[in-house]
Coordinates of C-alpha atoms and ligand atoms in Angstrom, one line a residue:
M129 CA -15.6 -16.9 21.2
N130 CA -14.9 -13.5 19.7
K131 CA -11.6 -11.8 18.8
N132 CA -11.4 -10.2 22.3
D133 CA -11.8 -13.5 24.0
A134 CA -9.0 -14.9 21.9
L135 CA -6.7 -12.0 22.9
N136 CA -7.6 -12.4 26.5
I137 CA -6.2 -15.9 26.3
I138 CA -2.8 -14.3 25.8
D139 CA -3.2 -12.5 29.2
A140 CA -4.4 -15.7 30.8
K141 CA -1.2 -17.4 29.5
A142 CA 1.1 -14.5 30.4
G143 CA 2.8 -16.3 33.2
M144 CA 3.7 -19.2 31.0
L145 CA 4.8 -17.0 28.1
C146 CA 7.0 -14.7 30.3
A147 CA 8.5 -17.8 32.0
A148 CA 9.3 -19.3 28.5
S149 CA 11.0 -16.0 27.4
D150 CA 13.0 -15.8 30.6
E151 CA 14.2 -19.4 30.4
I152 CA 15.3 -18.9 26.8
W153 CA 17.0 -15.7 27.9
G154 CA 18.9 -17.7 30.4
L155 CA 19.9 -20.4 27.9
A156 CA 21.2 -17.8 25.5
E157 CA 22.0 -20.4 22.8
L158 CA 23.9 -19.3 19.6
S159 CA 22.6 -19.7 16.1
L160 CA 21.8 -23.3 15.0
Q161 CA 22.7 -24.5 18.4
E162 CA 19.4 -23.6 20.1
Y163 CA 18.7 -27.2 21.3
G164 CA 17.4 -26.3 24.7
S165 CA 15.2 -23.5 23.4
E166 CA 13.8 -25.7 20.6
K167 CA 13.0 -28.4 23.1
L168 CA 11.2 -25.9 25.3
Y169 CA 9.0 -24.8 22.4
E170 CA 8.4 -28.3 21.4
Q171 CA 7.1 -29.1 24.9
F172 CA 4.8 -26.1 25.0
L173 CA 3.4 -26.8 21.5
I174 CA 2.7 -30.4 22.4
K175 CA 1.0 -29.3 25.7
E176 CA -1.1 -26.8 23.8
G177 CA -2.4 -29.4 21.4
F178 CA -0.4 -28.5 18.2
S179 CA 0.8 -31.2 16.0
V180 CA 4.6 -30.9 16.3
R181 CA 7.3 -31.5 13.8
H182 CA 10.8 -31.4 15.2
G183 CA 13.5 -30.2 12.8
L184 CA 12.9 -28.9 9.3
C185 CA 15.0 -29.1 6.1
S186 CA 17.7 -30.9 8.1
I187 CA 18.0 -28.1 10.6
E188 CA 17.7 -29.9 14.0
T189 CA 16.9 -26.8 16.1
A190 CA 13.8 -25.9 14.0
V191 CA 10.3 -26.8 15.2
T192 CA 6.8 -26.3 13.8
G193 CA 3.5 -26.6 15.5
T194 CA 0.4 -26.9 13.4
Y195 CA -3.3 -26.6 14.4
G196 CA -6.5 -26.5 12.4
S197 CA -7.4 -27.4 8.8
G198 CA -8.1 -25.6 5.5
H199 CA -7.4 -22.1 4.5
P200 CA -6.3 -19.5 5.3
V201 CA -3.0 -21.0 6.4
I202 CA -1.2 -18.5 8.6
G203 CA 2.4 -18.8 9.6
I204 CA 3.6 -17.2 12.8
L205 CA 7.4 -16.8 12.8
A206 CA 9.5 -17.3 15.9
E207 CA 13.3 -17.0 16.5
Y208 CA 15.3 -17.9 19.6
D209 CA 19.0 -17.5 18.9
A210 CA 21.3 -15.4 21.1
L211 CA 24.6 -13.5 20.4
S212 CA 28.1 -14.3 21.4
G213 CA 30.0 -12.1 23.9
L214 CA 26.9 -10.4 25.3
S215 CA 26.6 -12.0 28.7
Q216 CA 24.7 -9.6 31.0
Q217 CA 22.7 -9.6 34.2
G218 CA 19.0 -9.1 33.6
G219 CA 17.6 -5.8 34.8
A220 CA 21.0 -4.3 35.7
T221 CA 21.8 -0.7 34.7
V222 CA 25.5 -1.3 34.6
E223 CA 27.4 -3.7 32.4
K224 CA 27.8 -6.9 34.4
P225 CA 28.3 -10.3 32.7
V226 CA 26.7 -13.4 34.2
P227 CA 29.4 -16.0 35.2
G228 CA 29.2 -19.2 33.2
N229 CA 27.5 -18.0 30.0
P230 CA 29.4 -15.9 27.5
N231 CA 26.3 -15.3 25.4
G232 CA 23.3 -13.0 25.7
H233 CA 20.0 -12.2 24.0
G234 CA 21.1 -8.9 22.6
C235 CA 18.5 -9.0 19.9
G236 CA 15.6 -10.0 22.1
H237 CA 14.8 -13.2 20.4
N238 CA 13.8 -14.8 23.7
L239 CA 10.9 -12.4 23.6
L240 CA 10.3 -12.8 19.8
G241 CA 9.7 -16.6 20.2
A242 CA 7.5 -16.3 23.2
G243 CA 5.4 -13.6 21.6
A244 CA 5.0 -15.7 18.5
L245 CA 3.9 -18.6 20.7
G246 CA 1.3 -16.4 22.4
A247 CA -0.1 -15.4 19.1
A248 CA -0.2 -18.9 17.8
I249 CA -2.0 -20.2 20.9
A250 CA -4.6 -17.4 20.7
I251 CA -5.3 -18.2 17.0
K252 CA -5.5 -21.9 17.8
E253 CA -8.0 -21.3 20.5
Y254 CA -10.1 -19.1 18.2
L255 CA -10.1 -21.8 15.5
K256 CA -10.9 -24.5 18.0
F257 CA -13.9 -22.7 19.6
T258 CA -15.4 -21.1 16.5
G259 CA -14.8 -24.2 14.3
K260 CA -13.9 -21.9 11.4
S261 CA -11.7 -23.0 8.5
G262 CA -8.1 -22.1 9.0
T263 CA -4.7 -23.4 9.9
V264 CA -2.1 -21.8 12.1
I265 CA 1.6 -22.9 12.0
F266 CA 4.1 -21.8 14.6
Y267 CA 7.5 -21.8 12.9
G268 CA 10.5 -22.0 15.3
C269 CA 13.2 -20.6 13.0
P270 CA 16.8 -21.1 14.2
G271 CA 19.8 -19.0 13.3
E272 CA 18.5 -15.6 12.5
E273 CA 21.8 -14.0 13.5
G274 CA 23.7 -16.5 11.4
G275 CA 22.4 -19.5 9.5
A276 CA 19.3 -18.0 7.9
A277 CA 17.1 -21.0 8.5
K278 CA 14.1 -19.2 6.9
A279 CA 16.1 -18.9 3.6
F280 CA 16.9 -22.7 3.8
F281 CA 13.2 -23.3 4.3
A282 CA 12.5 -21.0 1.3
R283 CA 14.8 -23.1 -0.9
E284 CA 12.3 -26.0 -0.2
N285 CA 9.4 -23.7 -1.0
E286 CA 8.1 -24.0 2.6
W287 CA 6.6 -20.6 2.7
S288 CA 4.7 -20.9 -0.5
K289 CA 2.1 -23.1 1.2
L290 CA 1.1 -20.2 3.5
D291 CA -1.6 -17.6 2.7
A292 CA 0.3 -15.1 4.9
A293 CA 3.1 -15.0 7.5
L294 CA 3.2 -12.7 10.5
T295 CA 6.0 -11.9 12.8
W296 CA 7.5 -9.2 15.1
H297 CA 10.7 -8.0 16.5
P298 CA 11.6 -6.5 19.9
D299 CA 12.4 -2.8 19.6
D300 CA 12.3 0.6 21.4
V301 CA 9.1 1.7 19.5
N302 CA 5.7 0.3 18.8
Q303 CA 5.3 0.4 15.0
V304 CA 4.4 -1.5 11.9
V305 CA 7.6 -2.5 10.1
T306 CA 7.8 -1.0 6.6
G307 CA 10.5 -0.6 3.9
S308 CA 13.1 -3.2 3.1
S309 CA 16.6 -4.2 4.0
M310 CA 19.6 -5.6 2.2
A311 CA 19.9 -9.0 0.6
C312 CA 23.1 -10.6 2.0
I313 CA 25.2 -13.6 1.2
Q314 CA 28.0 -15.0 3.4
K315 CA 30.6 -17.2 2.0
E316 CA 34.0 -18.3 3.0
Y317 CA 36.8 -18.5 0.5
I318 CA 39.4 -21.1 1.4
F319 CA 42.8 -21.1 -0.3
S320 CA 45.4 -23.9 0.0
G321 CA 48.9 -23.8 -1.3
V322 CA 52.3 -25.3 -0.5
A323 CA 54.3 -24.5 2.6
S324 CA 58.0 -24.0 2.3
H325 CA 60.9 -22.1 3.9
A326 CA 60.3 -18.5 3.0
A327 CA 64.0 -17.8 2.7
G328 CA 65.5 -21.2 1.9
A329 CA 63.1 -22.5 -0.7
P330 CA 60.6 -19.7 -1.6
E331 CA 60.3 -21.0 -5.2
Q332 CA 58.8 -24.2 -3.8
G333 CA 56.1 -22.4 -1.8
R334 CA 52.7 -21.4 -3.0
S335 CA 51.1 -18.9 -0.6
A336 CA 47.5 -19.2 0.3
L337 CA 47.9 -16.0 2.2
D338 CA 49.0 -14.2 -1.0
A339 CA 45.9 -15.6 -2.7
A340 CA 43.6 -14.3 0.0
E341 CA 45.3 -10.9 -0.1
L342 CA 45.1 -10.7 -3.9
M343 CA 41.4 -11.6 -3.7
N344 CA 40.8 -8.8 -1.3
I345 CA 42.7 -6.4 -3.6
G346 CA 40.6 -7.6 -6.5
V347 CA 37.4 -6.9 -4.6
Q348 CA 38.7 -3.4 -3.8
F349 CA 38.8 -2.8 -7.5
L350 CA 35.4 -4.3 -8.0
R351 CA 33.9 -1.8 -5.6
E352 CA 34.1 1.0 -8.2
H353 CA 32.0 -1.1 -10.5
M354 CA 29.3 -2.3 -8.2
G355 CA 25.7 -0.9 -7.9
Q356 CA 25.2 2.1 -5.7
N357 CA 23.5 -0.1 -3.0
A358 CA 26.1 -2.9 -3.0
S359 CA 28.5 -3.3 -0.2
V360 CA 31.1 -6.1 0.4
H361 CA 32.7 -6.8 3.8
Y362 CA 35.4 -9.3 4.7
A363 CA 37.3 -10.8 7.6
F364 CA 40.2 -13.1 7.7
T365 CA 39.2 -16.2 9.5
D366 CA 42.5 -17.9 9.0
A367 CA 45.7 -16.0 7.8
G368 CA 47.9 -19.1 8.1
G369 CA 50.4 -19.5 10.8
V370 CA 52.3 -16.9 12.8
S371 CA 55.8 -17.6 11.4
P372 CA 56.8 -15.1 8.7
N373 CA 59.6 -17.5 7.7
V374 CA 57.0 -20.0 6.4
V375 CA 55.1 -19.6 3.1
Q376 CA 51.6 -19.9 4.4
S377 CA 49.8 -22.8 2.9
K378 CA 46.3 -22.1 4.4
A379 CA 44.2 -19.0 4.4
K380 CA 40.5 -18.3 4.7
V381 CA 38.6 -15.2 4.2
L382 CA 34.9 -14.7 5.0
Y383 CA 32.9 -12.5 2.8
M384 CA 29.6 -10.8 3.3
I385 CA 28.1 -9.6 0.0
R386 CA 25.2 -7.2 0.2
E387 CA 22.9 -5.8 -2.5
A388 CA 19.5 -4.1 -2.5
T389 CA 17.8 -7.2 -4.0
V390 CA 18.5 -10.9 -3.8
Q391 CA 18.7 -11.2 -7.6
E392 CA 21.6 -8.6 -7.6
A393 CA 23.3 -10.1 -4.6
V394 CA 23.5 -13.5 -6.4
K395 CA 25.0 -11.8 -9.4
L396 CA 27.6 -9.9 -7.3
E397 CA 28.5 -13.1 -5.5
A398 CA 29.3 -14.7 -8.9
R399 CA 31.7 -11.7 -9.6
V400 CA 33.4 -12.1 -6.3
D401 CA 33.8 -15.8 -7.1
K402 CA 35.6 -14.9 -10.3
I403 CA 38.0 -12.7 -8.4
A404 CA 38.8 -15.5 -6.0
Q405 CA 39.4 -17.9 -8.9
G406 CA 41.7 -15.3 -10.4
A407 CA 43.6 -15.0 -7.1
A408 CA 44.0 -18.8 -7.0
L409 CA 45.3 -18.8 -10.6
M410 CA 47.8 -16.0 -10.0
T411 CA 49.3 -17.8 -7.0
E412 CA 48.9 -21.4 -8.2
T413 CA 46.9 -22.3 -5.1
Q414 CA 43.7 -24.2 -4.8
L415 CA 40.4 -22.5 -4.1
S416 CA 37.4 -24.0 -2.4
T417 CA 34.4 -22.2 -0.9
R418 CA 32.1 -22.8 2.0
F419 CA 28.7 -21.3 1.7
I420 CA 27.5 -19.9 5.1
D421 CA 24.1 -18.3 4.5
G422 CA 22.1 -15.9 2.4
T423 CA 19.0 -13.7 2.9
A424 CA 16.7 -11.9 0.5
N425 CA 15.4 -8.3 0.7
P426 CA 12.0 -8.2 2.4
L427 CA 9.0 -7.1 0.2
P428 CA 6.9 -4.5 2.0
L429 CA 3.2 -4.6 1.4
K430 CA 1.0 -1.6 2.1
T431 CA -2.1 -3.7 2.5
M432 CA -0.5 -5.9 5.1
E433 CA 0.9 -2.8 6.9
Q434 CA -2.6 -1.4 7.0
L435 CA -4.1 -4.6 8.5
L436 CA -1.4 -4.7 11.2
Y437 CA -1.8 -1.0 12.0
K438 CA -5.6 -1.3 12.3
N439 CA -5.1 -4.0 14.9
F440 CA -2.3 -2.3 16.6
V441 CA -4.6 0.7 17.2
Q442 CA -7.2 -1.6 18.8
V443 CA -4.8 -3.4 21.2
A444 CA -4.2 -1.5 24.4
L445 CA -0.6 -0.5 24.8
P446 CA 1.3 -1.3 28.0
E447 CA 1.4 1.1 30.9
Y448 CA 4.5 1.1 33.0
T449 CA 5.2 1.3 36.7
E450 CA 7.3 3.9 38.4
E451 CA 10.1 1.4 38.8
E452 CA 10.0 0.5 35.1
W453 CA 10.2 4.2 34.2
A454 CA 13.1 4.6 36.6
Y455 CA 14.9 1.6 35.3
A456 CA 14.4 2.8 31.7
A457 CA 15.7 6.2 32.5
A458 CA 18.8 4.8 34.2
L459 CA 19.5 2.5 31.3
K460 CA 19.0 5.2 28.8
N461 CA 21.7 7.2 30.6
T462 CA 24.3 4.5 29.7
Y463 CA 24.2 5.1 26.0
E464 CA 24.2 8.0 23.7
S465 CA 20.9 8.7 22.0
V466 CA 20.6 11.5 19.5
G467 CA 17.7 12.5 17.3
L468 CA 14.3 10.9 17.4
P469 CA 13.3 7.2 17.8
G470 CA 11.5 5.3 15.1
Y471 CA 12.0 4.7 11.5
A472 CA 9.3 7.0 10.1
A473 CA 10.5 10.1 11.9
K474 CA 13.7 10.0 9.7
F475 CA 11.7 10.1 6.5
D476 CA 8.5 12.0 7.1
E477 CA 8.5 15.6 8.5
N478 CA 4.9 15.3 9.8
I479 CA 5.6 12.1 11.7
A480 CA 8.9 13.6 13.0
Q481 CA 6.9 16.5 14.5
T482 CA 4.4 14.0 16.2
V483 CA 7.3 11.9 17.5
D484 CA 9.2 15.0 18.7
K485 CA 6.1 16.0 20.8
A486 CA 5.4 12.5 22.1
T487 CA 9.0 11.9 23.2
D488 CA 9.9 15.3 24.4
G489 CA 12.4 15.7 21.7
G490 CA 13.6 12.1 22.1
K491 CA 14.3 12.5 25.8
R492 CA 11.5 10.2 27.1
A493 CA 12.8 7.0 28.4
L494 CA 10.0 4.7 27.1
N495 CA 8.1 5.2 23.8
D496 CA 4.7 4.3 25.2
F497 CA 2.8 5.2 22.1
L498 CA 2.1 3.8 18.6
M499 CA 4.1 5.3 15.8
P500 CA 1.9 6.7 13.0
L501 CA 1.5 4.4 10.1
Y502 CA 4.2 5.0 7.5
H503 CA 4.6 3.2 4.2
S504 CA 8.2 3.0 2.8
S505 CA 10.1 1.3 0.1
V506 CA 13.5 2.5 1.3
T507 CA 16.2 -0.1 1.7
L508 CA 17.8 0.1 5.1
P509 CA 21.2 -1.4 6.0
G510 CA 21.2 -4.8 7.7
S511 CA 19.6 -8.0 6.6
T512 CA 17.1 -10.6 7.8
D513 CA 15.9 -13.9 6.6
V514 CA 12.3 -12.7 7.0
G515 CA 13.0 -11.4 3.5
D516 CA 13.0 -14.9 2.1
V517 CA 9.6 -15.6 3.6
S518 CA 8.2 -12.4 2.1
W519 CA 9.1 -13.6 -1.5
Q520 CA 7.0 -16.7 -1.1
T521 CA 4.0 -15.4 0.9
P522 CA 2.6 -12.0 2.0
T523 CA 4.5 -11.2 5.2
G524 CA 3.8 -8.6 7.8
Q525 CA 6.0 -7.5 10.7
I526 CA 5.6 -5.2 13.7
N527 CA 7.9 -3.9 16.4
C528 CA 6.9 -3.6 20.1
V529 CA 8.7 -1.7 22.9
T530 CA 10.8 -4.1 24.9
A531 CA 13.6 -1.7 25.9
P532 CA 14.2 2.0 26.6
S533 CA 14.1 4.5 23.8
M534 CA 16.9 4.4 21.2
V535 CA 18.6 1.4 22.9
P536 CA 21.4 0.1 20.7
G537 CA 20.8 -3.2 19.0
H538 CA 23.0 -6.1 20.0
S539 CA 24.1 -4.4 23.2
W540 CA 24.4 -5.4 26.9
Q541 CA 21.5 -2.9 27.5
M542 CA 19.3 -4.9 25.2
V543 CA 20.2 -8.1 27.1
S544 CA 19.6 -6.4 30.5
A545 CA 16.1 -5.2 29.4
G546 CA 15.1 -8.6 28.1
T547 CA 13.9 -10.0 31.4
T548 CA 12.1 -6.9 32.7
G549 CA 8.4 -6.1 33.0
I550 CA 8.9 -3.7 30.1
A551 CA 10.0 -6.5 27.8
H552 CA 7.3 -8.9 29.0
K553 CA 4.6 -6.3 28.3
G554 CA 5.9 -5.6 24.8
M555 CA 6.0 -9.4 24.1
L556 CA 2.4 -9.8 25.2
T557 CA 1.4 -6.8 23.1
A558 CA 3.1 -8.2 20.0
A559 CA 1.3 -11.6 20.6
K560 CA -2.1 -9.8 20.7
V561 CA -1.5 -7.6 17.5
L562 CA -0.4 -10.6 15.5
A563 CA -3.2 -12.8 16.7
A564 CA -5.8 -10.0 16.1
A565 CA -4.5 -9.6 12.5
A566 CA -4.6 -13.3 11.9
I567 CA -8.2 -13.5 13.2
D568 CA -9.3 -10.7 10.9
I569 CA -7.9 -12.8 8.0
I570 CA -9.7 -15.9 9.2
D571 CA -13.0 -13.9 9.7
D572 CA -13.1 -11.9 6.5
P573 CA -12.5 -13.7 3.2
A574 CA -12.4 -10.3 1.4
L575 CA -9.2 -9.3 3.3
L576 CA -6.7 -11.6 1.8
P577 CA -7.3 -11.1 -2.0
P578 CA -6.0 -7.5 -2.2
I579 CA -3.0 -8.5 0.0
R580 CA -2.3 -11.4 -2.3
A581 CA -2.7 -9.2 -5.4
E582 CA -0.1 -6.7 -4.0
F583 CA 2.2 -9.5 -3.1
E584 CA 2.0 -11.0 -6.6
H585 CA 2.9 -7.6 -8.1
A586 CA 5.7 -7.0 -5.6
S587 CA 7.3 -10.5 -6.1
S588 CA 6.8 -10.5 -9.9
A589 CA 10.6 -10.4 -10.5
G590 CA 10.6 -14.0 -9.1
Y591 CA 12.3 -15.3 -6.0
V592 CA 15.9 -16.3 -6.4
C593 CA 17.0 -18.3 -3.4
P594 CA 20.4 -17.2 -2.2
I595 CA 21.0 -20.7 -0.8
P596 CA 22.6 -22.9 -3.5
K597 CA 21.4 -26.4 -4.0
G598 CA 23.2 -28.8 -1.8
A599 CA 24.4 -26.2 0.7
K600 CA 23.9 -27.2 4.3
P601 CA 23.5 -24.8 7.2
E602 CA 26.9 -23.9 8.6
I603 CA 28.0 -22.5 11.9
V604 CA 30.5 -19.7 11.2
Ligands
ZN31 ZN1 20.0 -9.2 15.6
ZN32 ZN1 16.8 -9.9 15.8

């Protein structure tokens, strides 16, 4: 069996992979509650001959499937959580929720998991038929949208045992992911005080609501003294009762603390903690905290980006039917799209010119081409727990077209596109590129050392896990 034969297995299994994606799209389970989706992957992995482990680091909706022995050990990362409030009929070009399920796959994780499964199966078959040394591990990682299972696994050093990790994300362009994104820590600050009659016995009351408000004010003043890249966001999750004539004895405020690196994020979190303690002291209330999740900044590696790009060039990109073009054009009309698609076009003038030409100035409904390779170290807004993986093993990511050009993330349009032929084709392409890159690593022992060397250099600051010891995954 050669590399092409292995990639053809993905086409042979296309029916099963598309059905898995569609079923998970229908289940649309929220972060850390993906019981049906996990079960489905478990069944597929068992059927395909992987040795399956259900649950990981006390996260029940995690699943791993391992095949092969010896090095290189390659992890293929899957996700399968949906988003609340994004119920939408598949393939529709108008906003139309589906009765009975309030959630939807607005980030395309139904496709992400199925594509990862396709890649893992092709790598497994290659190992099986060539008898080469190598291990492939499919990682079903719950809670990307909230929960950050990959960071919890990183706390237990799960990723350190890999020689490399590969993953992908549904998108509106075909590209190798480059650059970084923000480290982020989510934590709830819970104040409790003493309720009393606000007019009759105010001196007996100790207001938790005051404490939460003073904390927010304290953080306002902190903002002047944070790093340029830092940002802090908050939401009241409980402001006490609705009676102004009661001193509120309970209040909760959820914080999201973002920094360019995980090391800085953990330091900023400690400063926010002090402000919360100060607010409790001022109001004579009690403070407790509930850690929700944390993610590190991803480490981009040029060598890994080159390996993925080389394979992306070799894999045939999808061609679309007239109906698919028409659907994409109709969906594109439902949202505003300005500028050019793709990450690189924003930062590189030459690439911007190429993309401008290829997309007719951004007007084309589907970006049916491969973005030129672009290496970046720019930190973009947003966060992902793939970052934590990248601190423990060299990690590469690609994007494949699963939706019309410049489709907004986390939108009903993204949910609508998730069951279409466009999405299925993108998912199968992703599976092929990831499998092809993994097969290169298995075949050529000279490939990994430079990737590992770049990784050692990039991660020399040392990984700081944003998940404290003892913290358990929490559903917000
Ligand atoms: Zn998302
Ligand atoms: Zn996502």
